[in-house]
Amino acid sequence: MNVIMPQLGETVEEGTVSIWHKKVGDIVVSGENLFDVSTDKVEMEIPASTSGELLEILVLEGETVAVGVTLAIIDDGSKANEVSVDISTKSEENFSNIDNQSTNRSKIAKDKIGKRDSLGNPLSPVVRRLLTDNNISPDEMSGSGSGGRITRGDVLAYLNNNVANSNNGQKVVPFDSIRKLTAEHMKRSKSTSPHVLQAIEVDYFSVNRARSVVGEVWKAQHGFSLTYLPFIAKAFCQVIKEFPRINAHVLDESLLLFDKVNLGIAVDLNFQGLVVPVIKNADDKSVAELAKEIWSLSEKARNKKLLPDEMTGGTYTISNSGAFGSLITAPVINQPQVAILSTDGVKKKPVVLETDMGESIAIRPVGVLAQSFDHRAIDGAYSAAFLKRIKDYLQDEEWNVSLD
Amino acid sequence: MAELTYREAVAAAIAQEMRRDENVVFLGEDIGAAGGVFKTTVGLLDEFGPLRVRDTPISEQAILGAAMGAAMTGLRPIAEIMFSDFLAVCWDIVANQMAKARYMTDGQVSLPLVVRTANGGGSRFGAQHSQSVENWAMTIPGIKVVAPSTPADVKGLFAAAVRDDNPVLFFEQKSLYASKGEVPEGDHVEELGKAKILREGDDLTIVALALMVPRALEAAERLEKSDGISATVIDLRSLVPLDTQTILAEVAKTGRMVTVEENPRLCGWGAEISSIVAEEMFYELDGPIVRITTPHIPLASADHLEDMMIPSVQRIYDEIRRAFS
Amino acid sequence: MAKKPGNKSFEVDLANDDIGEEVRINLFRLQLECRHVEQRANDLFLQNLIKGTSHLGLGQEAIAAGFAGAMESDDYTFCTYRGHNHTLARGASMTGILGELMGRECGLLGGKGGSMHLTSVEHGAMGSYAIIGAHLPIAVGAAWSSQYRGSSQVTVCFFGDGTTNIGAFHEALNMAKIWELPVVFVCENNLYMEYTPIGNVTAVENPAADRASAYGLESIIVDGNDADEVYRVAKKAITKAREGKGPSLIEAKTYRHSGHSRADPGDYRPDGELESWLERDPVKSYRQRLIDFGFPKEEVDLLEQEVLNRVDEATETAKKSSPPSEEAIVKDVWADGGSSWRN
């Protein structure tokens, strides 16, 4: 066991060994004084906390060392002091807003407009933003504020007038804050990640069977329908363990892998924007639990009741584009995740079935799963293998949904 | 609906909660036999008896300590601190004990309690009996802070405070005790952390609390009539939890904000709101955020001096006009 | 542990004693647990596995044990930041306590409270308090609560000699007496208010007992290093409270073997004082008493070894526990488990 310099006093960072009461080769007994330490605050006798032969003294009398430095070694039959417990480095992303508890930090608006107009009157932040967003110059209008300052009202009035007076069938609709945030995110994501789209077709026969077994009762009990999405989410969670490089974030020159799956589900807010609430530890959840949590998070999202906690920490995202029956979608990756999955429309189609008695045609519910992945992090074969496993899981699993 | 004074609403609120739940108990100085030095607790001793309505010695630390110990062990106590200035005498129990016990014990300890107190000036009581100290409570993590401006909100917010499982400091403004208002009969519960928009306008958003609310409303009327300045007035009602979304949404609509605070200047509650708005609504602001506060000076007692120090309708009106010129 | 037939060396017939064999074994075990956990805490501190500060109760075990032995499991206790012994004696786990001192996830408080705030509500240990005197009125509140609810639970409140000079002490005693509350106040007089001899800063000789009359209470002094004596006095006061006959104030004379906190080598103590008190070490004395009463030495040693084994096991478990995850930071400010102050 290593004898170390203890921290005597809350603000003390080093100590001086003033006296050794034992020498190398002596047998030390637990509890007897081993050495004295002096710091700028105290002088203290330090007893041995174990028994055995004093093998080595590394710091001599009169030497000053920092707290925690090994001073001597006692052979007491134990291993050397254990390595401190491993703390997995978590991304600080979750806690960047720990102080202001908000996700609303004003983004710096890139504006080409200076702080004053050509008359020397100050332009307020909202005026500069409106002018920039609408690509107009302050010189195009007059100000009604004190000293001829252009006010917010002046810019809004100008915009209204110009729209009303225009006769070429155009109308300017400035982006609201959600639209602006989305635009920014999408642009940045595409310019950061080389997106590759890869799709696979899935036969949802098994899933549909499970859905129809419990469907009515589920709807009656929970007030919403059991859709394909929780099954796809479950399949994802099961399969992703074999493809850890997909449940990850892309850093500068490395991948940050995660043990647990925090699954983001993109929710459309009545055509007014997108938000992605996150199901934490989705890999611990059953189909029923996923279904319920997807529903409750979507409701909260639509009612603008999501907490910051519920919108961060995602390791993968599923975008449920299929509600309107789209064939295939190439979704934009939710940075800094490795990939995103689009679940497109499920439609009855004729498919070829291979049975022991030859080939036949059957009518099956078929839909495309399309993954956009970041080609910096993974390659097509890996992604394809992953999609194949999901398809197999969805098709072959004996789906069993509990009702509570 | 019944018309009650603010002080009658206090007694009505306490009675409503004590009737509803036998675990609600009440202690404080002169609250029982005397009905409270501000006559806010008249009739409670008669209705609930001396085991549930306890008159205490002058022992602020014991009053709040006992409330905390009772809350830890199954009761839902209400404690009165006669003047909010006296919170300084027992501030250890509020700031070090009540605010932190749940967190430090990893959630083992539960403190469903309310400390109600008479806060603020305007009654000529001098510097040690007239302070507005709800901002002190706002600075301690772990304490909810409520300050109603009307009798209806006294009843509704107090009920919410009692039913909340956390420590709540409930600041009654003593100069509002005689004010009257319509109060819903029966079980009336409001929501903590929800501000109320009392008036809608286009040109600026005024955020006010407690005594400053009726004054802000009157100033807003005057500004509209004589100067054509149309103001939204928000009654904040709770400092913690803070209804940030309402403030941000209303400021986005008007582009300007003024806070009206009874606290002395430095670190009054409006400073925090101003900071949040400046950070999160910067690109909606058409002009500087203005705070109207009591100066950073102990309150003088002479009526003429006190009235000049605490923001008056006239001063609110003048300062807003100046900010818009 | 049965008496071996034919054993001739006991002086007192235990079956007829007011305390009895079963209670004595319990009191001894409690003292051993306190002693060995505290010593382990000391060792871990020197190995830099315990950071910050801690206030050890070495030498004061008989008080924690004597009272714990006299209480029911649903009684309440409140103690100071020198509260490892008290919390352990009410039944909190060793792993929880050592883990908390080392700031690990398995700690009694999830690593969020630390040495000075050990609490185990399920065992009636309603907290260790770091502001001198603050918990006395809080203890009064717990007693008021049990009186109001008619539950016959008693509250026992431990504090040091230094506490008797702070305002909250006086407020609490007065209030407890006027309302005849079921609370027992226990002053552990270890002769030093942090670094200063208590006699230098107190107007009366016995800092608690001499003030009892000011609150209409009887002056009670007990040898805090004799667990049997402490147990007797505790039983009496707790029974009195439980019968609705009001509060008590007890002054237990004792001594702490280490400094006030880990940073304090206790150099302000006069030469020989520590040594003379070490001769009256409560654990040593009680061990000898059991042997004098006829408990076989091997059984006593076995008991001690069993305690040591449990301490070792708890230490290893606690060492393996990871530090709390960052998610713990934002949990449990409010009753809903969150920490949000805004929307």
PDB file of C-alpha atoms in Angstrom, chain C residues 98-245:
ATOM      1  CA  LEU C  98     -18.442   5.754   4.120  1.00  0.00           C
ATOM      2  CA  GLY C  99     -19.672   6.180   0.558  1.00  0.00           C
ATOM      3  CA  GLU C 100     -21.064   9.606   1.357  1.00  0.00           C
ATOM      4  CA  LEU C 101     -17.818  10.684   2.984  1.00  0.00           C
ATOM      5  CA  MET C 102     -15.961   9.593  -0.154  1.00  0.00           C
ATOM      6  CA  GLY C 103     -18.429  11.386  -2.391  1.00  0.00           C
ATOM      7  CA  ARG C 104     -19.692   8.286  -4.169  1.00  0.00           C
ATOM      8  CA  GLU C 105     -22.988   7.329  -5.738  1.00  0.00           C
ATOM      9  CA  CYS C 106     -23.685   4.721  -3.051  1.00  0.00           C
ATOM     10  CA  GLY C 107     -23.460   7.434  -0.382  1.00  0.00           C
ATOM     11  CA  LEU C 108     -26.400   7.965   1.937  1.00  0.00           C
ATOM     12  CA  LEU C 109     -27.036  11.298   0.236  1.00  0.00           C
ATOM     13  CA  GLY C 110     -25.892  10.361  -3.245  1.00  0.00           C
ATOM     14  CA  GLY C 111     -22.719  12.348  -2.701  1.00  0.00           C
ATOM     15  CA  LYS C 112     -24.688  15.577  -2.545  1.00  0.00           C
ATOM     16  CA  GLY C 113     -24.655  16.339   1.167  1.00  0.00           C
ATOM     17  CA  GLY C 114     -21.352  15.171   2.562  1.00  0.00           C
ATOM     18  CA  SER C 115     -20.058  14.360   6.034  1.00  0.00           C
ATOM     19  CA  MET C 116     -21.817  17.209   7.798  1.00  0.00           C
ATOM     20  CA  HIS C 117     -25.335  16.414   6.599  1.00  0.00           C
ATOM     21  CA  LEU C 118     -25.767  12.657   7.050  1.00  0.00           C
ATOM     22  CA  THR C 119     -29.473  11.904   7.063  1.00  0.00           C
ATOM     23  CA  SER C 120     -31.531   8.743   6.935  1.00  0.00           C
ATOM     24  CA  VAL C 121     -35.186   9.613   7.181  1.00  0.00           C
ATOM     25  CA  GLU C 122     -36.245   5.970   6.986  1.00  0.00           C
ATOM     26  CA  HIS C 123     -34.347   5.357  10.221  1.00  0.00           C
ATOM     27  CA  GLY C 124     -35.623   8.501  11.917  1.00  0.00           C
ATOM     28  CA  ALA C 125     -32.237  10.192  11.564  1.00  0.00           C
ATOM     29  CA  MET C 126     -33.604  13.541  10.504  1.00  0.00           C
ATOM     30  CA  GLY C 127     -30.350  15.150   9.632  1.00  0.00           C
ATOM     31  CA  SER C 128     -26.949  16.321  10.732  1.00  0.00           C
ATOM     32  CA  TYR C 129     -26.718  20.081  10.836  1.00  0.00           C
ATOM     33  CA  ALA C 130     -23.712  22.266  10.174  1.00  0.00           C
ATOM     34  CA  ILE C 131     -24.971  25.626  11.456  1.00  0.00           C
ATOM     35  CA  ILE C 132     -24.572  25.654  15.215  1.00  0.00           C
ATOM     36  CA  GLY C 133     -27.912  25.566  16.981  1.00  0.00           C
ATOM     37  CA  ALA C 134     -30.127  25.568  13.883  1.00  0.00           C
ATOM     38  CA  HIS C 135     -31.443  22.089  14.450  1.00  0.00           C
ATOM     39  CA  LEU C 136     -32.694  22.702  17.974  1.00  0.00           C
ATOM     40  CA  PRO C 137     -35.785  24.618  16.890  1.00  0.00           C
ATOM     41  CA  ILE C 138     -36.196  22.163  14.022  1.00  0.00           C
ATOM     42  CA  ALA C 139     -36.219  19.325  16.555  1.00  0.00           C
ATOM     43  CA  VAL C 140     -38.852  21.287  18.468  1.00  0.00           C
ATOM     44  CA  GLY C 141     -40.921  21.260  15.282  1.00  0.00           C
ATOM     45  CA  ALA C 142     -40.666  17.505  14.935  1.00  0.00           C
ATOM     46  CA  ALA C 143     -41.788  17.149  18.554  1.00  0.00           C
ATOM     47  CA  TRP C 144     -44.676  19.539  17.949  1.00  0.00           C
ATOM     48  CA  SER C 145     -45.669  17.432  14.971  1.00  0.00           C
ATOM     49  CA  SER C 146     -45.791  14.165  16.924  1.00  0.00           C
ATOM     50  CA  GLN C 147     -47.666  15.869  19.746  1.00  0.00           C
ATOM     51  CA  TYR C 148     -50.192  17.280  17.286  1.00  0.00           C
ATOM     52  CA  ARG C 149     -50.619  13.972  15.537  1.00  0.00           C
ATOM     53  CA  GLY C 150     -50.827  12.115  18.842  1.00  0.00           C
ATOM     54  CA  SER C 151     -48.230   9.622  17.641  1.00  0.00           C
ATOM     55  CA  SER C 152     -46.168   9.269  20.857  1.00  0.00           C
ATOM     56  CA  GLN C 153     -42.925   9.599  18.858  1.00  0.00           C
ATOM     57  CA  VAL C 154     -40.130  11.261  20.816  1.00  0.00           C
ATOM     58  CA  THR C 155     -37.477  13.557  19.362  1.00  0.00           C
ATOM     59  CA  VAL C 156     -33.915  13.441  20.661  1.00  0.00           C
ATOM     60  CA  CYS C 157     -31.674  16.363  19.768  1.00  0.00           C
ATOM     61  CA  PHE C 158     -27.870  16.172  20.138  1.00  0.00           C
ATOM     62  CA  PHE C 159     -25.571  19.167  20.186  1.00  0.00           C
ATOM     63  CA  GLY C 160     -22.259  20.311  21.672  1.00  0.00           C
ATOM     64  CA  ASP C 161     -21.273  22.524  24.557  1.00  0.00           C
ATOM     65  CA  GLY C 162     -20.661  25.452  22.193  1.00  0.00           C
ATOM     66  CA  THR C 163     -24.307  25.403  21.129  1.00  0.00           C
ATOM     67  CA  THR C 164     -25.499  26.446  24.577  1.00  0.00           C
ATOM     68  CA  ASN C 165     -24.306  29.981  23.939  1.00  0.00           C
ATOM     69  CA  ILE C 166     -26.131  30.601  20.654  1.00  0.00           C
ATOM     70  CA  GLY C 167     -29.569  32.226  20.362  1.00  0.00           C
ATOM     71  CA  ALA C 168     -31.374  29.300  18.786  1.00  0.00           C
ATOM     72  CA  PHE C 169     -30.589  27.130  21.840  1.00  0.00           C
ATOM     73  CA  HIS C 170     -32.509  29.460  24.100  1.00  0.00           C
ATOM     74  CA  GLU C 171     -35.422  29.913  21.719  1.00  0.00           C
ATOM     75  CA  ALA C 172     -35.776  26.174  21.287  1.00  0.00           C
ATOM     76  CA  LEU C 173     -35.676  25.290  24.988  1.00  0.00           C
ATOM     77  CA  ASN C 174     -38.162  27.954  25.880  1.00  0.00           C
ATOM     78  CA  MET C 175     -40.585  26.885  23.203  1.00  0.00           C
ATOM     79  CA  ALA C 176     -40.222  23.195  24.021  1.00  0.00           C
ATOM     80  CA  LYS C 177     -41.061  23.870  27.644  1.00  0.00           C
ATOM     81  CA  ILE C 178     -44.011  26.218  27.174  1.00  0.00           C
ATOM     82  CA  TRP C 179     -45.661  23.704  24.877  1.00  0.00           C
ATOM     83  CA  GLU C 180     -44.510  20.674  26.956  1.00  0.00           C
ATOM     84  CA  LEU C 181     -43.167  19.012  23.829  1.00  0.00           C
ATOM     85  CA  PRO C 182     -41.820  15.434  23.667  1.00  0.00           C
ATOM     86  CA  VAL C 183     -38.196  16.368  22.981  1.00  0.00           C
ATOM     87  CA  VAL C 184     -35.021  15.388  24.799  1.00  0.00           C
ATOM     88  CA  PHE C 185     -32.120  17.808  24.391  1.00  0.00           C
ATOM     89  CA  VAL C 186     -28.701  16.213  24.851  1.00  0.00           C
ATOM     90  CA  CYS C 187     -25.619  18.382  25.247  1.00  0.00           C
ATOM     91  CA  GLU C 188     -22.410  16.445  24.575  1.00  0.00           C
ATOM     92  CA  ASN C 189     -19.943  18.497  26.575  1.00  0.00           C
ATOM     93  CA  ASN C 190     -16.531  17.516  25.247  1.00  0.00           C
ATOM     94  CA  LEU C 191     -14.931  20.522  26.970  1.00  0.00           C
ATOM     95  CA  TYR C 192     -14.049  22.438  23.783  1.00  0.00           C
ATOM     96  CA  MET C 193     -16.054  24.851  21.681  1.00  0.00           C
ATOM     97  CA  GLU C 194     -14.057  24.192  18.491  1.00  0.00           C
ATOM     98  CA  TYR C 195     -10.566  25.313  19.583  1.00  0.00           C
ATOM     99  CA  THR C 196     -11.449  27.173  22.789  1.00  0.00           C
ATOM    100  CA  PRO C 197     -12.091  25.632  26.233  1.00  0.00           C
ATOM    101  CA  ILE C 198     -15.808  25.978  26.840  1.00  0.00           C
ATOM    102  CA  GLY C 199     -15.181  27.292  30.325  1.00  0.00           C
ATOM    103  CA  ASN C 200     -13.533  30.410  28.896  1.00  0.00           C
ATOM    104  CA  VAL C 201     -16.611  31.459  26.992  1.00  0.00           C
ATOM    105  CA  THR C 202     -19.526  30.380  29.159  1.00  0.00           C
ATOM    106  CA  ALA C 203     -21.016  32.284  32.070  1.00  0.00           C
ATOM    107  CA  VAL C 204     -21.800  29.125  34.046  1.00  0.00           C
ATOM    108  CA  GLU C 205     -19.808  26.026  34.883  1.00  0.00           C
ATOM    109  CA  ASN C 206     -22.031  23.361  33.330  1.00  0.00           C
ATOM    110  CA  PRO C 207     -23.016  24.938  30.034  1.00  0.00           C
ATOM    111  CA  ALA C 208     -26.277  23.008  29.645  1.00  0.00           C
ATOM    112  CA  ALA C 209     -27.181  21.686  33.094  1.00  0.00           C
ATOM    113  CA  ASP C 210     -26.773  25.052  34.796  1.00  0.00           C
ATOM    114  CA  ARG C 211     -29.146  26.651  32.324  1.00  0.00           C
ATOM    115  CA  ALA C 212     -31.890  24.077  32.700  1.00  0.00           C
ATOM    116  CA  SER C 213     -33.618  25.963  35.485  1.00  0.00           C
ATOM    117  CA  ALA C 214     -33.904  29.020  33.265  1.00  0.00           C
ATOM    118  CA  TYR C 215     -36.317  26.900  31.220  1.00  0.00           C
ATOM    119  CA  GLY C 216     -38.102  25.283  34.110  1.00  0.00           C
ATOM    120  CA  LEU C 217     -36.170  22.064  33.615  1.00  0.00           C
ATOM    121  CA  GLU C 218     -34.306  19.763  35.947  1.00  0.00           C
ATOM    122  CA  SER C 219     -30.505  19.880  35.862  1.00  0.00           C
ATOM    123  CA  ILE C 220     -29.281  16.477  34.642  1.00  0.00           C
ATOM    124  CA  ILE C 221     -25.606  15.571  34.301  1.00  0.00           C
ATOM    125  CA  VAL C 222     -24.393  12.144  33.221  1.00  0.00           C
ATOM    126  CA  ASP C 223     -21.040  10.510  32.607  1.00  0.00           C
ATOM    127  CA  GLY C 224     -21.098  10.489  28.806  1.00  0.00           C
ATOM    128  CA  ASN C 225     -18.437   7.811  28.631  1.00  0.00           C
ATOM    129  CA  ASP C 226     -20.495   5.170  30.424  1.00  0.00           C
ATOM    130  CA  ALA C 227     -23.017   3.711  28.030  1.00  0.00           C
ATOM    131  CA  ASP C 228     -25.034   2.119  30.848  1.00  0.00           C
ATOM    132  CA  GLU C 229     -25.406   5.424  32.657  1.00  0.00           C
ATOM    133  CA  VAL C 230     -26.293   7.196  29.444  1.00  0.00           C
ATOM    134  CA  TYR C 231     -28.835   4.477  28.676  1.00  0.00           C
ATOM    135  CA  ARG C 232     -30.512   4.861  32.078  1.00  0.00           C
ATOM    136  CA  VAL C 233     -30.772   8.611  31.843  1.00  0.00           C
ATOM    137  CA  ALA C 234     -31.938   8.367  28.245  1.00  0.00           C
ATOM    138  CA  LYS C 235     -34.641   5.827  29.052  1.00  0.00           C
ATOM    139  CA  LYS C 236     -35.959   8.010  31.825  1.00  0.00           C
ATOM    140  CA  ALA C 237     -36.104  11.198  29.785  1.00  0.00           C
ATOM    141  CA  ILE C 238     -37.531   9.496  26.706  1.00  0.00           C
ATOM    142  CA  THR C 239     -40.220   7.763  28.727  1.00  0.00           C
ATOM    143  CA  LYS C 240     -41.110  11.058  30.379  1.00  0.00           C
ATOM    144  CA  ALA C 241     -41.492  12.697  26.997  1.00  0.00           C
ATOM    145  CA  ARG C 242     -43.472   9.811  25.592  1.00  0.00           C
ATOM    146  CA  GLU C 243     -45.901  10.036  28.508  1.00  0.00           C
ATOM    147  CA  GLY C 244     -46.576  13.644  27.600  1.00  0.00           C
ATOM    148  CA  LYS C 245     -44.687  15.006  30.585  1.00  0.00           C
TER     149      LYS C 245
END
